[in-house]
CSV table of C-alpha atoms and ligand atoms in Angstrom, one decimal:
chain,number,residue,atom,x,y,z
A,218,UNK,CA,25.6,-14.6,-3.8
A,219,UNK,CA,25.5,-10.9,-3.2
A,220,UNK,CA,26.2,-9.0,0.0
A,221,UNK,CA,23.4,-6.5,0.5
A,222,UNK,CA,22.5,-3.7,2.9
A,223,UNK,CA,19.0,-2.4,3.2
A,224,UNK,CA,18.6,1.0,4.9
A,225,UNK,CA,15.2,1.3,6.4
A,226,UNK,CA,13.1,-1.5,7.9
A,227,UNK,CA,9.7,-0.1,7.1
A,228,UNK,CA,7.3,-1.9,4.8
A,229,UNK,CA,9.4,-1.9,1.6
A,230,UNK,CA,12.8,-2.3,3.3
A,231,UNK,CA,11.8,-5.3,5.5
A,232,UNK,CA,10.0,-7.2,2.8
A,233,UNK,CA,12.8,-6.6,0.3
A,234,UNK,CA,15.6,-7.5,2.8
A,235,UNK,CA,13.8,-10.6,3.9
A,236,UNK,CA,13.1,-12.0,0.5
A,237,UNK,CA,16.5,-11.1,-0.9
A,238,UNK,CA,17.9,-13.2,1.9
A,239,UNK,CA,15.5,-15.9,1.0
A,240,UNK,CA,16.9,-15.8,-2.5
A,241,UNK,CA,20.2,-16.8,-0.9
A,242,UNK,CA,22.0,-13.5,-0.5
A,243,UNK,CA,23.5,-12.2,2.7
A,244,UNK,CA,21.4,-9.3,3.8
A,245,UNK,CA,21.8,-6.8,6.7
A,246,UNK,CA,18.9,-4.4,7.4
A,247,UNK,CA,19.7,-1.2,9.1
A,248,UNK,CA,17.5,1.2,11.0
A,249,UNK,CA,18.0,4.0,13.5
A,250,UNK,CA,15.2,2.6,15.7
A,251,UNK,CA,16.9,0.4,18.3
A,252,UNK,CA,13.7,-1.2,19.6
A,253,UNK,CA,12.7,-2.2,16.2
A,254,UNK,CA,16.0,-3.8,15.5
A,255,UNK,CA,16.0,-5.6,18.8
A,256,UNK,CA,12.5,-6.8,18.1
A,257,UNK,CA,13.3,-8.0,14.7
A,258,UNK,CA,16.2,-10.1,16.1
A,259,UNK,CA,13.7,-11.7,18.4
A,260,UNK,CA,11.3,-12.4,15.5
A,261,UNK,CA,8.9,-9.5,16.3
A,262,UNK,CA,7.7,-8.2,13.0
A,263,UNK,CA,6.6,-4.5,13.2
A,264,UNK,CA,4.2,-4.7,10.3
A,265,UNK,CA,1.2,-6.8,9.3
A,266,UNK,CA,2.1,-8.9,6.3
A,267,UNK,CA,1.0,-12.5,5.8
A,268,UNK,CA,3.9,-14.9,5.5
A,269,UNK,CA,6.6,-12.4,6.4
A,270,UNK,CA,7.3,-13.6,9.9
A,271,UNK,CA,8.2,-17.1,8.8
A,272,UNK,CA,10.6,-15.8,6.1
A,273,UNK,CA,12.3,-13.4,8.5
A,274,UNK,CA,12.7,-15.9,11.3
A,275,UNK,CA,14.0,-18.7,8.9
A,276,UNK,CA,16.6,-16.5,7.2
A,277,UNK,CA,17.7,-15.0,10.5
A,278,UNK,CA,18.2,-18.5,11.9
A,279,UNK,CA,20.3,-19.5,8.9
A,280,UNK,CA,22.3,-16.2,9.3
A,281,UNK,CA,21.5,-15.0,5.8
A,282,UNK,CA,19.5,-12.1,7.3
A,283,UNK,CA,20.6,-9.8,10.2
A,284,UNK,CA,19.6,-6.5,11.7
A,285,UNK,CA,21.7,-3.7,13.0
A,286,UNK,CA,21.7,0.0,14.0
A,287,UNK,CA,25.4,0.2,13.0
A,288,UNK,CA,25.3,1.8,9.6
A,289,UNK,CA,29.0,2.0,9.3
A,290,UNK,CA,29.7,-1.7,9.3
A,291,UNK,CA,26.7,-2.3,7.2
A,292,UNK,CA,28.1,-0.1,4.4
A,293,UNK,CA,31.7,-1.1,4.8
A,294,UNK,CA,30.9,-4.9,4.6
A,295,UNK,CA,28.5,-4.9,1.6
A,296,UNK,CA,28.6,-3.9,-2.0
A,297,UNK,CA,24.9,-3.3,-2.8
A,298,UNK,CA,23.1,-0.8,-0.7
A,299,UNK,CA,19.3,-0.4,-1.0
A,300,UNK,CA,17.7,2.8,0.2
A,301,UNK,CA,14.2,1.9,1.4
A,302,UNK,CA,13.4,4.8,3.7
A,303,UNK,CA,10.1,6.7,3.8
A,304,UNK,CA,9.2,9.5,1.4
A,305,UNK,CA,6.2,11.0,3.2
A,306,UNK,CA,4.2,13.7,1.3
A,307,UNK,CA,5.3,17.3,1.9
A,308,UNK,CA,2.6,20.0,2.3
A,309,UNK,CA,2.6,20.7,-1.4
A,310,UNK,CA,2.0,17.0,-2.4
A,311,UNK,CA,5.6,16.3,-3.5
A,312,UNK,CA,7.5,13.4,-1.9
A,313,UNK,CA,9.8,14.5,0.9
A,314,UNK,CA,13.3,13.4,0.0
A,315,UNK,CA,14.9,14.2,3.4
A,316,UNK,CA,15.4,10.6,4.6
A,317,UNK,CA,16.6,9.4,1.2
A,318,UNK,CA,19.3,12.1,1.2
A,319,UNK,CA,20.4,11.4,4.8
A,320,UNK,CA,20.8,7.7,3.7
A,321,UNK,CA,22.9,8.8,0.7
A,322,UNK,CA,25.1,10.9,3.0
A,323,UNK,CA,25.5,8.0,5.4
A,324,UNK,CA,26.5,5.7,2.5
A,325,UNK,CA,29.1,8.3,1.2
A,326,UNK,CA,30.5,8.8,4.7
A,327,UNK,CA,31.3,5.2,5.2
A,328,UNK,CA,32.0,4.1,1.6
A,329,UNK,CA,35.2,2.1,1.4
A,330,UNK,CA,35.1,0.9,-2.2
A,331,UNK,CA,32.8,0.5,-5.2
A,332,UNK,CA,29.1,0.4,-4.2
A,333,UNK,CA,25.9,0.1,-6.0
A,334,UNK,CA,23.3,2.4,-4.4
A,335,UNK,CA,19.8,1.2,-5.2
A,336,UNK,CA,16.9,3.5,-4.7
A,337,UNK,CA,13.8,1.5,-3.8
A,338,UNK,CA,11.9,4.3,-2.1
A,339,UNK,CA,9.3,6.1,-4.3
A,340,UNK,CA,11.0,9.3,-5.2
A,341,UNK,CA,10.4,12.2,-7.6
A,342,UNK,CA,11.9,12.0,-11.0
A,343,UNK,CA,15.4,13.4,-10.7
A,344,UNK,CA,16.0,12.0,-7.2
A,345,UNK,CA,18.5,9.4,-8.4
A,346,UNK,CA,20.7,12.2,-9.7
A,347,UNK,CA,20.3,14.1,-6.4
A,348,UNK,CA,21.5,11.0,-4.5
A,349,UNK,CA,24.5,10.9,-6.9
A,350,UNK,CA,25.3,14.5,-6.3
A,351,UNK,CA,25.1,14.1,-2.5
A,352,UNK,CA,27.4,11.1,-2.6
A,353,UNK,CA,29.9,12.9,-4.9
A,354,UNK,CA,30.1,15.9,-2.7
A,355,UNK,CA,30.7,13.9,0.5
A,356,UNK,CA,33.4,11.9,-1.2
A,357,UNK,CA,35.0,15.1,-2.4
A,358,UNK,CA,35.0,16.4,1.1
A,359,UNK,CA,36.5,13.2,2.4
A,360,UNK,CA,39.0,13.3,-0.5
A,361,UNK,CA,38.0,9.7,-1.1
A,362,UNK,CA,38.2,8.4,-4.6
A,363,UNK,CA,35.7,5.6,-4.6
A,364,UNK,CA,33.5,4.8,-7.6
A,365,UNK,CA,29.8,4.0,-7.3
A,366,UNK,CA,26.6,3.8,-9.3
A,367,UNK,CA,23.1,4.8,-8.5
A,368,UNK,CA,20.3,2.5,-9.6
A,369,UNK,CA,16.6,3.2,-9.6
A,370,UNK,CA,14.7,-0.1,-8.8
A,371,UNK,CA,11.1,0.9,-7.9
A,372,UNK,CA,8.9,-1.6,-6.0
A,373,UNK,CA,5.4,-2.6,-6.9
A,374,UNK,CA,4.5,-4.4,-3.7
A,375,UNK,CA,0.8,-4.5,-2.6
A,376,UNK,CA,0.2,-4.7,1.1
A,377,UNK,CA,-1.2,-8.0,2.0
A,378,UNK,CA,0.4,-9.8,-1.0
A,379,UNK,CA,3.9,-8.2,-0.9
A,380,UNK,CA,5.7,-11.6,-0.6
A,381,UNK,CA,4.0,-13.0,-3.7
A,382,UNK,CA,4.5,-9.6,-5.5
A,383,UNK,CA,8.3,-9.6,-4.7
A,384,UNK,CA,8.8,-13.3,-5.6
A,385,UNK,CA,6.7,-13.3,-8.8
A,386,UNK,CA,6.8,-9.7,-10.1
A,387,UNK,CA,5.3,-8.8,-13.5
A,388,UNK,CA,8.5,-7.0,-14.2
A,389,UNK,CA,11.8,-5.8,-12.7
A,390,UNK,CA,12.8,-2.2,-13.5
A,391,UNK,CA,16.5,-1.3,-13.5
A,392,UNK,CA,17.3,2.3,-14.2
A,393,UNK,CA,21.1,2.8,-14.2
A,394,UNK,CA,24.0,4.6,-15.9
A,395,UNK,CA,26.5,1.7,-16.2
A,396,UNK,CA,26.6,-1.9,-17.4
A,397,UNK,CA,28.5,-2.7,-14.3
A,398,UNK,CA,25.6,-1.7,-12.1
A,399,UNK,CA,23.1,-3.5,-14.3
A,400,UNK,CA,25.1,-6.7,-14.2
A,401,UNK,CA,25.3,-6.6,-10.4
A,402,UNK,CA,21.6,-6.0,-10.1
A,403,UNK,CA,20.9,-8.9,-12.4
A,404,UNK,CA,22.9,-11.0,-10.0
A,405,UNK,CA,20.8,-9.7,-7.1
A,406,UNK,CA,17.6,-10.7,-9.0
A,407,UNK,CA,19.1,-13.8,-10.7
A,408,UNK,CA,16.4,-16.1,-9.3
A,409,UNK,CA,13.8,-14.0,-11.1
A,410,UNK,CA,16.0,-13.5,-14.2
A,411,UNK,CA,16.3,-17.2,-14.8
A,412,UNK,CA,12.6,-17.6,-14.3
A,413,UNK,CA,12.1,-15.3,-17.3
A,414,UNK,CA,10.6,-12.4,-15.4
A,415,UNK,CA,10.8,-9.4,-17.8
A,416,UNK,CA,13.6,-7.0,-17.0
A,417,UNK,CA,13.4,-3.4,-18.2
A,418,UNK,CA,16.8,-1.7,-18.4
A,419,UNK,CA,16.7,2.0,-18.7
A,420,UNK,CA,18.0,5.3,-17.4
A,421,UNK,CA,17.3,6.6,-13.9
A,422,UNK,CA,14.6,9.1,-14.8
A,423,UNK,CA,12.7,6.6,-16.9
A,424,UNK,CA,12.7,4.1,-14.1
A,425,UNK,CA,11.5,6.7,-11.6
A,426,UNK,CA,8.7,7.7,-14.0
A,427,UNK,CA,7.6,4.1,-14.6
A,428,UNK,CA,6.7,3.8,-10.9
A,429,UNK,CA,4.6,7.0,-10.8
A,430,UNK,CA,2.9,6.4,-14.2
A,431,UNK,CA,2.0,2.8,-13.2
A,432,UNK,CA,0.5,3.7,-9.9
A,433,UNK,CA,-1.3,6.8,-11.2
A,434,UNK,CA,-2.7,4.7,-14.1
A,435,UNK,CA,-4.1,2.1,-11.7
A,436,UNK,CA,-5.5,4.8,-9.4
A,437,UNK,CA,-7.1,6.4,-12.5
A,438,UNK,CA,-8.5,3.0,-13.6
A,439,UNK,CA,-10.2,2.5,-10.2
A,440,UNK,CA,-11.5,6.1,-10.3
A,441,UNK,CA,-12.9,5.5,-13.8
A,442,UNK,CA,-14.9,2.5,-12.8
A,443,UNK,CA,-16.1,4.3,-9.6
A,444,UNK,CA,-17.5,7.1,-11.8
A,445,UNK,CA,-19.0,4.6,-14.2
A,446,UNK,CA,-20.6,2.9,-11.1
A,447,UNK,CA,-22.1,6.2,-10.0
A,448,UNK,CA,-23.7,6.6,-13.5
A,449,UNK,CA,-24.8,2.9,-13.5
A,450,UNK,CA,-26.8,3.5,-10.3
A,451,UNK,CA,-28.7,6.4,-12.0
A,452,UNK,CA,-29.4,4.6,-15.3
A,453,UNK,CA,-30.2,1.1,-14.0
A,454,UNK,CA,-27.0,-0.6,-15.2
A,455,UNK,CA,-24.9,-3.1,-13.3
A,456,UNK,CA,-21.2,-2.0,-12.9
A,457,UNK,CA,-20.1,-5.5,-12.0
A,458,UNK,CA,-21.2,-6.7,-15.4
A,459,UNK,CA,-19.8,-3.6,-17.2
A,460,UNK,CA,-16.4,-4.1,-15.5
A,461,UNK,CA,-16.4,-7.8,-16.3
A,462,UNK,CA,-17.2,-7.2,-19.9
A,463,UNK,CA,-14.7,-4.3,-20.2
A,464,UNK,CA,-12.0,-6.5,-18.7
A,465,UNK,CA,-12.5,-9.2,-21.3
A,466,UNK,CA,-11.1,-6.8,-23.8
A,467,UNK,CA,-7.4,-7.6,-23.7
A,468,UNK,CA,-6.5,-4.0,-24.2
A,469,UNK,CA,-8.3,-3.0,-21.0
A,470,UNK,CA,-7.5,-6.1,-18.8
A,471,UNK,CA,-9.7,-7.1,-15.8
A,472,UNK,CA,-7.8,-6.0,-12.8
A,473,UNK,CA,-8.4,-2.8,-10.8
A,474,UNK,CA,-11.9,-2.4,-12.2
A,475,UNK,CA,-13.6,-3.1,-8.9
A,476,UNK,CA,-15.9,-0.2,-7.9
A,477,UNK,CA,-15.9,0.8,-4.3
A,478,UNK,CA,-15.7,3.7,-1.8
A,479,UNK,CA,-12.5,5.1,-3.3
A,480,UNK,CA,-8.9,4.0,-3.2
A,481,UNK,CA,-6.7,4.5,-0.1
A,482,UNK,CA,-3.4,3.2,1.2
A,483,UNK,CA,0.2,4.4,1.4
A,484,UNK,CA,0.8,4.6,-2.4
A,485,UNK,CA,-2.0,5.7,-4.7
A,486,UNK,CA,-3.1,8.8,-2.8
A,487,UNK,CA,0.5,9.9,-2.3
A,488,UNK,CA,1.8,9.0,-5.8
A,489,UNK,CA,-1.1,10.6,-7.7
A,490,UNK,CA,-0.5,13.9,-5.9
A,491,UNK,CA,3.2,13.7,-6.4
A,492,UNK,CA,2.9,13.0,-10.1
A,493,UNK,CA,0.5,15.9,-10.5
A,494,UNK,CA,3.1,18.0,-8.7
A,495,UNK,CA,6.0,16.8,-10.9
A,496,UNK,CA,4.0,17.7,-14.0
A,497,UNK,CA,3.2,21.2,-12.7
A,498,UNK,CA,6.8,21.8,-11.7
A,499,UNK,CA,8.0,21.2,-15.2
A,500,UNK,CA,5.2,23.4,-16.8
A,501,UNK,CA,2.9,20.5,-17.8
A,502,UNK,CA,-0.5,19.4,-16.5
A,503,UNK,CA,-1.6,15.9,-15.9
A,504,UNK,CA,-5.2,16.7,-15.9
A,505,UNK,CA,-6.4,13.1,-15.7
A,506,UNK,CA,-4.3,12.5,-12.6
A,507,UNK,CA,-5.5,15.7,-11.0
A,508,UNK,CA,-9.1,14.8,-11.7
A,509,UNK,CA,-8.4,11.3,-10.3
A,510,UNK,CA,-7.3,12.9,-7.0
A,511,UNK,CA,-10.5,15.1,-6.8
A,512,UNK,CA,-12.9,12.3,-7.9
A,513,UNK,CA,-11.5,9.9,-5.3
A,514,UNK,CA,-12.2,12.4,-2.6
A,515,UNK,CA,-15.7,12.9,-4.0
A,516,UNK,CA,-16.3,9.2,-4.1
A,517,UNK,CA,-15.8,8.9,-0.3
A,518,UNK,CA,-18.4,11.6,0.3
A,519,UNK,CA,-20.8,10.0,-2.2
A,520,UNK,CA,-20.8,7.0,0.1
A,521,UNK,CA,-21.9,9.2,3.0
A,522,UNK,CA,-24.6,10.7,0.8
A,523,UNK,CA,-25.8,7.2,-0.3
A,524,UNK,CA,-26.3,6.3,3.4
A,525,UNK,CA,-28.0,9.5,4.2
A,526,UNK,CA,-30.3,9.3,1.2
A,527,UNK,CA,-31.4,5.8,2.2
A,528,UNK,CA,-31.8,6.3,6.0
A,529,UNK,CA,-32.8,10.0,6.0
A,530,UNK,CA,-31.8,10.6,9.6
A,531,UNK,CA,-28.8,9.3,11.4
A,532,UNK,CA,-29.2,10.8,14.8
A,533,UNK,CA,-29.0,8.0,17.4
A,534,UNK,CA,-29.0,5.3,14.7
A,535,UNK,CA,-26.7,2.4,15.5
A,536,UNK,CA,-24.6,1.4,12.6
A,537,UNK,CA,-22.3,-1.7,12.3
A,538,UNK,CA,-19.1,-0.8,10.5
A,539,UNK,CA,-17.3,-3.9,9.1
A,540,UNK,CA,-13.8,-3.1,8.2
A,541,UNK,CA,-11.8,0.2,8.5
A,542,UNK,CA,-8.5,-0.7,6.9
A,543,UNK,CA,-7.9,0.6,3.3
A,544,UNK,CA,-8.1,-3.0,2.1
A,545,UNK,CA,-8.1,-6.5,3.5
A,546,UNK,CA,-5.0,-8.3,4.9
A,547,UNK,CA,-3.4,-5.2,6.3
A,548,UNK,CA,-3.6,-3.3,9.5
A,549,UNK,CA,-3.0,-0.1,7.6
A,550,UNK,CA,-5.5,2.8,7.7
A,551,UNK,CA,-3.5,5.3,5.7
A,552,UNK,CA,-5.9,7.3,3.5
A,553,UNK,CA,-8.6,4.7,4.1
A,554,UNK,CA,-12.1,5.8,3.0
A,555,UNK,CA,-13.1,5.0,6.6
A,556,UNK,CA,-11.2,8.0,7.8
A,557,UNK,CA,-13.6,10.3,5.9
A,558,UNK,CA,-16.8,8.2,6.2
A,559,UNK,CA,-16.8,7.4,9.9
A,560,UNK,CA,-16.4,11.0,11.1
A,561,UNK,CA,-19.1,12.1,8.7
A,562,UNK,CA,-21.6,9.6,10.1
A,563,UNK,CA,-20.5,10.4,13.7
A,564,UNK,CA,-21.1,14.1,13.0
A,565,UNK,CA,-24.7,13.4,12.1
A,566,UNK,CA,-25.2,11.6,15.4
A,567,UNK,CA,-24.8,8.0,14.4
A,568,UNK,CA,-23.5,5.5,17.0
A,569,UNK,CA,-20.9,3.3,15.3
A,570,UNK,CA,-20.2,-0.3,16.3
A,571,UNK,CA,-16.9,-1.0,14.6
A,572,UNK,CA,-15.1,-4.3,13.9
A,573,UNK,CA,-12.0,-4.9,11.9
A,574,UNK,CA,-9.8,-8.0,12.1
A,575,UNK,CA,-6.6,-6.0,12.2
A,576,UNK,CA,-7.4,-2.3,12.2
A,577,UNK,CA,-8.2,-1.7,15.9
A,578,UNK,CA,-4.7,-0.6,17.0
A,579,UNK,CA,-4.3,2.1,14.4
A,580,UNK,CA,-8.0,2.9,14.4
A,581,UNK,CA,-7.9,3.7,18.1
A,582,UNK,CA,-5.7,6.8,17.6
A,583,UNK,CA,-7.0,7.7,14.1
A,584,UNK,CA,-10.6,7.9,15.4
A,585,UNK,CA,-9.7,9.4,18.8
A,586,UNK,CA,-11.6,12.6,17.8
A,587,UNK,CA,-14.8,10.7,17.4
A,588,UNK,CA,-14.2,8.3,20.3
A,589,UNK,CA,-17.6,9.1,21.9
A,590,UNK,CA,-19.4,7.8,18.8
A,591,UNK,CA,-17.5,4.6,18.5
A,592,UNK,CA,-17.7,1.2,20.2
A,593,UNK,CA,-15.0,-1.2,19.2
A,594,UNK,CA,-16.2,-4.8,18.9
A,595,UNK,CA,-14.5,-8.2,19.0
A,596,UNK,CA,-16.2,-9.7,16.0
A,597,UNK,CA,-18.7,-9.0,13.2
A,598,UNK,CA,-21.8,-10.3,15.1
A,599,UNK,CA,-21.0,-8.3,18.2
A,600,UNK,CA,-20.8,-5.2,16.0
A,601,UNK,CA,-24.1,-6.2,14.3
A,602,UNK,CA,-26.0,-6.6,17.5
A,603,UNK,CA,-28.8,-4.1,18.0
A,604,UNK,CA,-28.0,-2.0,15.0
A,605,UNK,CA,-30.1,-0.3,12.3
A,606,UNK,CA,-27.7,-0.7,9.5
A,607,UNK,CA,-24.6,-2.6,8.3
A,608,UNK,CA,-21.8,-0.9,6.3
A,609,UNK,CA,-19.1,-3.1,4.7
A,610,UNK,CA,-16.2,-0.9,4.2
A,611,UNK,CA,-13.4,-3.4,3.7
A,612,UNK,CA,-13.8,-6.7,1.9
A,613,UNK,CA,-12.1,-9.0,4.5
A,614,UNK,CA,-12.8,-12.6,3.7
A,615,UNK,CA,-14.6,-13.1,7.0
A,616,UNK,CA,-17.3,-10.7,5.9
A,617,UNK,CA,-18.0,-12.5,2.6
A,618,UNK,CA,-20.1,-15.2,4.2
A,619,UNK,CA,-22.1,-13.6,7.0
A,620,UNK,CA,-24.7,-15.7,8.7
A,621,UNK,CA,-27.8,-13.8,7.8
A,622,UNK,CA,-30.1,-16.1,9.8
A,623,UNK,CA,-28.4,-14.6,12.9
A,624,UNK,CA,-29.3,-11.0,11.9
A,625,UNK,CA,-32.8,-11.2,13.2
A,626,UNK,CA,-31.8,-13.1,16.3
A,627,UNK,CA,-29.3,-10.4,17.3
A,628,UNK,CA,-31.4,-7.5,16.2
A,629,UNK,CA,-29.4,-6.3,13.2
A,630,UNK,CA,-31.3,-3.9,11.0
A,631,UNK,CA,-32.5,-4.2,7.4
A,632,UNK,CA,-30.2,-1.5,5.9
A,633,UNK,CA,-27.2,-3.1,4.3
A,634,UNK,CA,-24.6,-0.9,2.6
A,635,UNK,CA,-22.2,-3.2,0.7
A,636,UNK,CA,-19.6,-0.6,-0.4
A,637,UNK,CA,-17.3,-3.4,-1.8
A,638,UNK,CA,-20.0,-5.2,-3.8
A,639,UNK,CA,-19.3,-8.6,-2.1
A,640,UNK,CA,-22.9,-9.7,-2.1
A,641,UNK,CA,-25.4,-10.2,-4.9
A,642,UNK,CA,-28.1,-7.5,-4.9
A,643,UNK,CA,-31.0,-9.7,-5.9
A,644,UNK,CA,-30.2,-12.3,-3.3
A,645,UNK,CA,-30.0,-9.7,-0.6
A,646,UNK,CA,-33.2,-8.0,-1.6
A,647,UNK,CA,-34.9,-11.4,-1.6
A,648,UNK,CA,-33.7,-11.9,2.0
A,649,UNK,CA,-35.5,-8.7,2.9
A,650,UNK,CA,-32.6,-6.4,3.2
A,651,UNK,CA,-32.6,-2.8,2.0
A,652,UNK,CA,-29.5,-3.4,0.0
A,653,UNK,CA,-27.2,-0.7,-1.5
A,654,UNK,CA,-24.0,-1.6,-3.4
A,655,UNK,CA,-21.8,0.7,-5.5
A,656,UNK,CA,-23.1,0.9,-9.1
A,657,UNK,CA,-25.4,-2.1,-8.8
B,763,UDX,C1,-0.5,-0.3,-4.5
B,763,UDX,C2,0.0,-0.9,-5.9
B,763,UDX,O1,-0.9,-1.9,-6.3
B,763,UDX,C3,1.4,-1.4,-5.8
B,763,UDX,O2,1.9,-1.9,-7.0
B,763,UDX,C4,2.3,-0.2,-5.3
B,763,UDX,O3,3.6,-0.3,-5.4
B,763,UDX,C5,1.8,0.3,-3.9
B,763,UDX,O4,0.4,0.7,-4.1
B,763,UDX,P1,-1.5,-1.2,-2.2
B,763,UDX,O5,-1.7,0.2,-1.9
B,763,UDX,O6,-0.9,-2.1,-1.2
B,763,UDX,O7,-0.6,-1.3,-3.6
B,763,UDX,O8,-2.9,-1.8,-2.6
B,763,UDX,P2,-3.8,-2.1,-3.9
B,763,UDX,O9,-4.2,-3.6,-3.8
B,763,UDX,O10,-3.2,-1.7,-5.1
B,763,UDX,O11,-5.1,-1.3,-3.5
B,763,UDX,C6,-5.0,0.2,-3.4
B,763,UDX,C7,-6.4,0.7,-3.1
B,763,UDX,O12,-7.2,0.6,-4.3
B,763,UDX,C8,-7.2,0.1,-2.0
B,763,UDX,O13,-7.8,1.0,-1.2
B,763,UDX,C9,-8.2,-0.8,-2.7
B,763,UDX,O14,-9.3,-1.1,-2.0
B,763,UDX,C10,-8.5,0.0,-3.9
B,763,UDX,N1,-8.9,-0.7,-5.1
B,763,UDX,C11,-8.1,-1.6,-5.7
B,763,UDX,C12,-10.2,-0.6,-5.5
B,763,UDX,O15,-11.0,0.2,-5.0
B,763,UDX,N2,-10.6,-1.2,-6.7
B,763,UDX,C13,-9.8,-2.1,-7.3
B,763,UDX,O16,-10.3,-2.7,-8.3
B,763,UDX,C14,-8.5,-2.3,-6.8
């Protein structure tokens, strides 16, 4: 059993802390936000992640998991300290390291013996060494002679399936400078190690690069199929079939070939920009990544154009919007295509009847500037009532089997924009809809 501290109870920190305690370790999660910590002790989970509440409550009950604002005791009492604080994008696209370095300072200030400092936040290449330098300088100030190691252990958690991703990862990346640190980390992930999860042991910089290269590649893969989809529409090809056949080639693989309105979320938009920046800063250009960023922005606007081309005029048209989150099973709207598409429709005079199973809370403030054009609804059918068009923006399961018989009854219109390709075009045309997918 390892004794672990996790600094930061955001998405990554909370999921990591909870599951490491589920693996049998003793874990304390630290945050400066007292309300959040009090809430967590009472089983209030500040993020939307299926399955997380049960794991948190269970491990808290069995005292394997605890929450505190007292960073000092959390550092003094444990040997492995994860840094899982936010790295928001700075104005130039690079990741802002401020919170990571504050955490490093806190660790060094309270260090009382050997510690492994594990970087889980997504940080620019070289950040591990910066953390090391900060810790060294504070220890020197303190005239304290404690040894420590810095490890880069990037996460690959998808929102909505983070538990599964943490418990059954495709690989665990450990970037470190000593065998001592690697062995301690193997003990932390022993459950996975004995299940034969591949472990990649490497240096700090390589581990940091693996994270960016992986995310940028996936973002590029989505963008590639989105651009193929746009061409498919023009030449009469079906991108669904193209993607399926491409994916059957083992070298390509089937995942992340689903055409849509553009990728969003907390990682791909941020990480692609950051990697492009890292490249530029060292005198290189990652042109594919830069193009991915641009093409993804274009894709969102193409969706607006698709709707305009079909409907001509949007003034006073009522449109049902099904889904605003960047993907299903999350309440997260960060960089969601809806943030671009809804205001563009509103600008042209459309009245939007919006329903999302979990996005209302964040949507309320994100769309406050177009509040006059939006009516929030309690379910899909309320949103569909008396509309001219339906737009599926997020593929929540509950939108996959809409009752089309009801459409006439409630006066839902014939335009159907399925921006996630969850319906079959021919079936929808046969039902009398003016159906528009992406690349079909
Ligand atoms: C992603 C990575 O998958 C994860 O490994 C990383 O560490 C964090 O970022 P996440 O952002 O939660 O996870 O969601 P993901 O499922 O990867 O989807 C990201 C975006 O791409 C969503 O907007 C989604 O709708 C879009 N997407 C994904 C597509 O448009 N097509 C696809 O085929 C796959």
